[in-house]
XYZ file of C-alpha atoms in Angstrom:
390
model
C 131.381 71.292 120.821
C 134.488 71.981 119.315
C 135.778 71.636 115.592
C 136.464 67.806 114.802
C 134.308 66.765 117.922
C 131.577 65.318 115.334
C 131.341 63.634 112.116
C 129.206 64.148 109.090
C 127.087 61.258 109.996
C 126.472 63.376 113.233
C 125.550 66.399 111.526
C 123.210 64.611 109.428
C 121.642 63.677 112.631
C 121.846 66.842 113.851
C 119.670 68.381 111.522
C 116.515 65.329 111.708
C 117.058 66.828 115.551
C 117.017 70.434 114.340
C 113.881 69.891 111.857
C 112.231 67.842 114.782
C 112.379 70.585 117.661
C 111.285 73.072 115.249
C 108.480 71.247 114.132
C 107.260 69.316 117.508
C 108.739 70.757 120.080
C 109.334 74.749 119.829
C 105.088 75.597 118.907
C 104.417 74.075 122.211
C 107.003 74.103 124.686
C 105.735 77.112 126.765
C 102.230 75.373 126.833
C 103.773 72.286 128.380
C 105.883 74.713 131.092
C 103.073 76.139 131.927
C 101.210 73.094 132.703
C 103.506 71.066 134.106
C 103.291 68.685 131.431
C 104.210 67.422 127.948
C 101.846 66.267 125.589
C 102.331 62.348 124.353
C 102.510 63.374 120.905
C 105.838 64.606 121.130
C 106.933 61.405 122.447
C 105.160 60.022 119.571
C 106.765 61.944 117.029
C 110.078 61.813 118.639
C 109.264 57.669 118.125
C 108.253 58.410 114.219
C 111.804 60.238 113.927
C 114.301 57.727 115.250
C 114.893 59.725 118.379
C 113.673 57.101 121.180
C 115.787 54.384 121.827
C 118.837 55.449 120.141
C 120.899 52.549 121.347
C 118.660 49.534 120.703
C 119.802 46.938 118.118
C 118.732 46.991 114.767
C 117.632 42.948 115.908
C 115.339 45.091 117.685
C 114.210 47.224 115.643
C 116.599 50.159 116.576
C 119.646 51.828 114.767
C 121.770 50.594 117.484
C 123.509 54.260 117.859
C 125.459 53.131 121.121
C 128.306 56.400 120.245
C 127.154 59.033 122.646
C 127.550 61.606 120.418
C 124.141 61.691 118.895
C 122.575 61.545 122.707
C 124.644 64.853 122.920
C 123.601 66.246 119.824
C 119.837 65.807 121.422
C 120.876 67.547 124.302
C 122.194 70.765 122.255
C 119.498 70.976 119.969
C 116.830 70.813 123.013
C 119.450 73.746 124.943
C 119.057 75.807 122.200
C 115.872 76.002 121.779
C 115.282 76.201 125.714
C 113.307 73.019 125.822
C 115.307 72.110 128.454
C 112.868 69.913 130.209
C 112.377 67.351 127.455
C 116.414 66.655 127.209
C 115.649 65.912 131.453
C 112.457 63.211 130.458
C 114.686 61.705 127.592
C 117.344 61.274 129.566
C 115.501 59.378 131.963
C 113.855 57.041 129.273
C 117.625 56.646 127.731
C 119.919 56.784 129.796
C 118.932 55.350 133.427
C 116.204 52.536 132.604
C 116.973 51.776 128.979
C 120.465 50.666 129.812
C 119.096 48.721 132.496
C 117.042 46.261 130.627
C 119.923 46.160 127.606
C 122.290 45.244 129.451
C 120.899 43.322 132.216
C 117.708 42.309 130.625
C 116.537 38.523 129.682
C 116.565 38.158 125.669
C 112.618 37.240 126.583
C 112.236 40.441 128.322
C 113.889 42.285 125.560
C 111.975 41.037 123.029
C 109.014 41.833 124.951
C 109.927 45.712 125.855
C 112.614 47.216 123.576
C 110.449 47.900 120.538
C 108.457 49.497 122.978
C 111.039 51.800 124.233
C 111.360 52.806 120.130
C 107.782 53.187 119.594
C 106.967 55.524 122.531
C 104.229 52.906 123.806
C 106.065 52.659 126.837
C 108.017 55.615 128.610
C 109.618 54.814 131.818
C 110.602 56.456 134.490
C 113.752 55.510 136.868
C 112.260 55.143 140.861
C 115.127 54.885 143.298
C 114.851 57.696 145.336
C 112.593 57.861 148.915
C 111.700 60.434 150.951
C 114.591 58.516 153.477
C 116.522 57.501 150.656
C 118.442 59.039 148.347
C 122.236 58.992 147.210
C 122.358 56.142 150.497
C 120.187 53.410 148.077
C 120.688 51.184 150.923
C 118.100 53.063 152.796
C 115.161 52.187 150.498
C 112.337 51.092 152.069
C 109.726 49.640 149.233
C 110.053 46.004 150.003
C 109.045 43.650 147.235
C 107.190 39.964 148.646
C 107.112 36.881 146.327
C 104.124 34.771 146.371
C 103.746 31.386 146.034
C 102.610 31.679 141.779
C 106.353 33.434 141.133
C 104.797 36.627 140.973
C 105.716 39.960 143.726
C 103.796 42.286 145.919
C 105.055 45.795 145.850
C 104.439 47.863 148.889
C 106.117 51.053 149.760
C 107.038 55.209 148.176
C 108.935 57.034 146.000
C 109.571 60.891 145.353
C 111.404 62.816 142.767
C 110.205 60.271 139.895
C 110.508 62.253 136.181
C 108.248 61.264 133.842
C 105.436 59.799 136.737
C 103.033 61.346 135.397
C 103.243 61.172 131.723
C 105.223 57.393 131.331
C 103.687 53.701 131.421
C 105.783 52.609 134.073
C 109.649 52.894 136.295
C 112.187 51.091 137.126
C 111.269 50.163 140.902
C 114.804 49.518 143.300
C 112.667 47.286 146.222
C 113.889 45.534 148.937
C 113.468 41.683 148.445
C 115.467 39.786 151.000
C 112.660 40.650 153.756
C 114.781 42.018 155.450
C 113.703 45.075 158.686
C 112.891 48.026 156.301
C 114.261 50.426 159.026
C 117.743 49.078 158.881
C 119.755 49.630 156.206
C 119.861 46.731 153.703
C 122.960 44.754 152.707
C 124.790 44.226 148.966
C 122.257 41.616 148.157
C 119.349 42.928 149.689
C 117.492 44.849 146.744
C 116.065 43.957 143.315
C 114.742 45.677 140.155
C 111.588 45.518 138.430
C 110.271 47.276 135.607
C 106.619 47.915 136.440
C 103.796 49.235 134.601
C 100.968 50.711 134.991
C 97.917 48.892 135.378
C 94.056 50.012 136.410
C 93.853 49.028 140.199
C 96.937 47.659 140.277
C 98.286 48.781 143.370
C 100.189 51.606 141.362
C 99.382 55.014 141.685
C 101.161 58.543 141.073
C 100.461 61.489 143.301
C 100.254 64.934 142.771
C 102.507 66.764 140.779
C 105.920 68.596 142.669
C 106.290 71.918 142.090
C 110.223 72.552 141.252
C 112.301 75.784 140.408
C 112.609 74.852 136.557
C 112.127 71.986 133.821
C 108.612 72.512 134.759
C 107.644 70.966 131.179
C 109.204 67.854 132.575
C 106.543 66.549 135.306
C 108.185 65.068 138.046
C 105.649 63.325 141.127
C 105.654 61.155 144.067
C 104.763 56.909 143.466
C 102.983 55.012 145.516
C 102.580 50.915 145.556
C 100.098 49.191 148.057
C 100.594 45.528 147.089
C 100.986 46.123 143.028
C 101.278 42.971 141.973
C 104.401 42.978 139.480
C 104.602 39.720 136.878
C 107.885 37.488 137.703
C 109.059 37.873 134.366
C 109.533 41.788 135.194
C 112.182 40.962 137.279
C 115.672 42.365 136.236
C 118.696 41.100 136.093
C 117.875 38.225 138.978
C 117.026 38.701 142.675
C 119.450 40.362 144.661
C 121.228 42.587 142.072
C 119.581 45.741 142.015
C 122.443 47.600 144.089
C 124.955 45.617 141.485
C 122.655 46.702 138.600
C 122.298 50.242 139.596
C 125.798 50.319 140.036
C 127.018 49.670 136.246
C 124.394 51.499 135.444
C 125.069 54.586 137.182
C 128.165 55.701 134.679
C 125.828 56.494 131.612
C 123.949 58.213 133.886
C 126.222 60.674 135.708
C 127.569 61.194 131.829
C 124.357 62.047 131.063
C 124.016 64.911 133.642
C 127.528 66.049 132.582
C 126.555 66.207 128.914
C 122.945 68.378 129.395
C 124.766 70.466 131.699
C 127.690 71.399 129.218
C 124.892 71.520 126.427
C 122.975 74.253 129.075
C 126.282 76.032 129.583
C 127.097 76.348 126.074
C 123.719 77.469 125.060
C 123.469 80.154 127.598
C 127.190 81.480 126.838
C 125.893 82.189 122.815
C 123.130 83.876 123.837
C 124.783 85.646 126.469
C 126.998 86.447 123.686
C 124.146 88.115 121.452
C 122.401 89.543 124.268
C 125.347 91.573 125.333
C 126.044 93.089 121.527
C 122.672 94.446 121.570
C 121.779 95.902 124.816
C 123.167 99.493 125.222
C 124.199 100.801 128.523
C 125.719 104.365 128.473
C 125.028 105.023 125.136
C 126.839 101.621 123.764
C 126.468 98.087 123.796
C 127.537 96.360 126.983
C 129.875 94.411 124.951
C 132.409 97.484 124.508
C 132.888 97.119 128.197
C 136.087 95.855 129.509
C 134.604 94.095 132.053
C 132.155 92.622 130.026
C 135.031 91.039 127.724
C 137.335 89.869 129.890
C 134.147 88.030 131.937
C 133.201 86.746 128.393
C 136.688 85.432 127.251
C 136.787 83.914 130.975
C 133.734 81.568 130.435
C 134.473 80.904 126.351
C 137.972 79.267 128.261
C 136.279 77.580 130.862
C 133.711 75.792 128.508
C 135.736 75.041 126.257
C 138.214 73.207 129.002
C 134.525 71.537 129.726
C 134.295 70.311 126.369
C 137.472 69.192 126.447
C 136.874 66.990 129.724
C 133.237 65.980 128.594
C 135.343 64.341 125.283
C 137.317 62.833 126.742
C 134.794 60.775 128.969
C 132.310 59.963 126.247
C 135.261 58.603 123.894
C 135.635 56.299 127.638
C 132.552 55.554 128.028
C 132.201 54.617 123.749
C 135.452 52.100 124.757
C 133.633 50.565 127.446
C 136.502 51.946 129.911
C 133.840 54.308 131.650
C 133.240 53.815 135.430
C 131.159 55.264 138.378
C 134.817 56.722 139.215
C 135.214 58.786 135.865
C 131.739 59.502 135.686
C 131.828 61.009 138.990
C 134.765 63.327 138.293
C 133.399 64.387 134.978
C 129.542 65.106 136.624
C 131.283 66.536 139.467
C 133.539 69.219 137.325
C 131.429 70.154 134.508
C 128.140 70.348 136.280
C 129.841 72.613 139.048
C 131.153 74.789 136.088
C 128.294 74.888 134.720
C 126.015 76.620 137.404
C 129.091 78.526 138.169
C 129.519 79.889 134.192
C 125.283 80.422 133.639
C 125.527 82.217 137.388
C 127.723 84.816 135.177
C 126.077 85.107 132.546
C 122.817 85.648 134.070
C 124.864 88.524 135.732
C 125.894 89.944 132.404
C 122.080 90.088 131.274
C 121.728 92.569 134.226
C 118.304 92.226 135.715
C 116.361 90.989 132.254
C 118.599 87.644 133.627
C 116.101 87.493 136.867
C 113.036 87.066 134.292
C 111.749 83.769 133.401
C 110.943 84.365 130.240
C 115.133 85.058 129.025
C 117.105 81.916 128.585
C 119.334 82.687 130.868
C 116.815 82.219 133.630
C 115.337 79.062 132.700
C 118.890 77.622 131.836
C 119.955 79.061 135.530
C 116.891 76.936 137.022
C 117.444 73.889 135.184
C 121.621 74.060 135.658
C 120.980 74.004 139.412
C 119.523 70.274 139.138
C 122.834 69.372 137.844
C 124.790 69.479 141.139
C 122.023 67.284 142.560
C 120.479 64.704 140.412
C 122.581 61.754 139.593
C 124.597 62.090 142.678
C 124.961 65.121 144.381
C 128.373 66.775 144.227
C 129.379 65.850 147.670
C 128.513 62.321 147.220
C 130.727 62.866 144.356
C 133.979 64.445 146.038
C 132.971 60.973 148.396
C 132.978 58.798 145.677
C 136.364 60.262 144.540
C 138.097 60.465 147.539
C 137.543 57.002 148.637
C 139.203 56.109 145.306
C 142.074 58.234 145.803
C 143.066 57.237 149.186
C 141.996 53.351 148.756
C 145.196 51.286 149.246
């Protein structure tokens, strides 16, 4: 980010990041790529560091870092070091179900699972999206039955869940108003539960999807045939899991916005290098006009990104963030994003189309940017009704 964008304090956290990827996370990372998965230990040591969590209360046991800044100082150490698909798992532990249960959560319930967010005993996954249902939550299917001891039987599928495979548990959107599953369901008609994994509990993950990139991130379908979830794992109250995912949804759409500007800003320094030492005609590519006008073209347009992405986070820090400005923001840097790492993939010249340059993997994981969190027409939607609502 730009000069005066951080403080010291920030820096100092910068460099327990720095010392942390080095250590734990750069050995391994093409190990985990290549098979699909990450091992727990990292999520362990990322626990032993401080680096889980970062917005719990210190009544919890936390540090209670609620300014985003040190979530985006996470994100540019993991771009930098091309372990791009832990900054996608973290993101779904931090920044989709942990907000969830802080702000929404009983004071029993977070007693009961915020250390465990800290200590890496429990990593969660968010499970919205169906194979029907995606951006339209309304269209969600898993139906949630109470029974006569409090408790609720969870029947139905998800797809797309990050982290299925390696977490403890998700954050389940079910329909609970018994409603016709085939219709779409009303305001009121959907609840949240945080359920875990349990032997023969109804709850089981299926095989692993194969995606384009952040293959180190393993990402599955879920399955529930009557999993019998507690009624204390109830969030936020019955009927208020559209409302919930709602207030929710700003941190998240942030979140997107801030990996892909980290991605973006990564790929244009090592475009950078990459370009000073490759010769073509007997001199680097970087003498090239073209190649300098196409560089001081993308060092404008991210830093106009940075300039939008600080402006939203010192929002969303005031508490004046909404689905609104979270949209535009996703919406504008994520598009510039793929569009800047599309050029600079072009400026590597063919070594761009192989997987093992940055640029390729940052290409790959820069294209989920436009899609998770709300894809970018659901976001031109989302900001269009606002514009032309009376």
């Amino acid at each position: 980010m730009f000069p005066g964008f951080y403080e010291e304090i920030h820096e100092e956290f910068r460099e327990v990041v720095r010392e942390f990827v080095a250590r734990e996370v750069t050995p391994h990372y093409k190990e985990w790529d290549a098979a699909h998965l990450m091992d727990r230990a990292v999520w362990e040591a990322a626990a032993e560091n401080g680096l889980l969590g970062l917005a719990v209360g210190e009544d919890h046991g936390g540090m209670g870092l609620t300014d985003y800044r040190f979530r985006m100082i996470l994100d540019e150490e993991l771009a930098r070091a091309d372990a791009l698909g832990l900054a996608l798992a973290l993101h779904l532990h931090d920044d989709w179900v942990l907000p969830a249960l802080r702000r929404f959560g009983t004071a029993e319930q977070q007693q009961t699972w915020l250390p465990r967010f800290l200590d890496s005993s429990f990593i969660a996954s968010v499970a919205f999206t169906e194979p029907g249902a995606g951006s339209d939550l309304r269209g969600v299917r898993t139906k949630a039955v109470r029974q006569d001891d409090g408790s609720w039987l969870l029947t139905g599928q998800k797809t797309f869940i990050g982290n299925a495979v390696s977490g403890d548990g998700a954050l389940v959107l079910a329909r609970t108003d018994g409603s016709d599953v085939k219709r779409r369901g009303g305001a009121a008609s959907f609840s949240l539960f945080l359920v875990e994994k349990q032997d023969d509990s109804g709850y089981q993950v299926g095989s692993q999807l194969e995606k384009m990139g952040l293959k180190a991130s393993d990402t599955a379908e879920l399955f529930f045939s009557e999993a019998r979830v507690p009624a204390e794992n109830l969030i936020g109250g019955e009927g208020r899991g559209l409302e919930i995912a709602k207030e929710i949804l700003p941190q998240g759409r942030l979140a997107v916005a801030a990996g892909a500007a980290a991605v973006a800003e990564a790929a244009l320094a090592q475009t950078v290098d990459y370009v000073r030492e490759r010769t073509a005609f007997d001199r680097p590519v970087a003498e090239f006009q073209n190649t300098r006008f196409q560089l001081a073209e993308l060092q404008v347009e991210l830093e106009a990104v940075q300039r939008y992405l600080a402006a939203t986070v010192e929002a969303f820090d005031a508490g004046e963030l909404d689905v609104v400005g979270a949209s535009k923001a996703k919406l504008f840097i994520g598009e510039r994003a793929k569009s800047m790492i599309d050029a600079c993939l072009q400026l590597h010249g063919g070594y761009g189309y192989i997987l093992e340059y940055p640029v390729a993997q940052a290409y790959l994981a820069v294209r989920l940017m436009t899609i998770f969190g709300g894809t970018s027409e659901i976001l031109r939607e989302t900001i269009g009704a606002d514009l032309l609502r009376d």
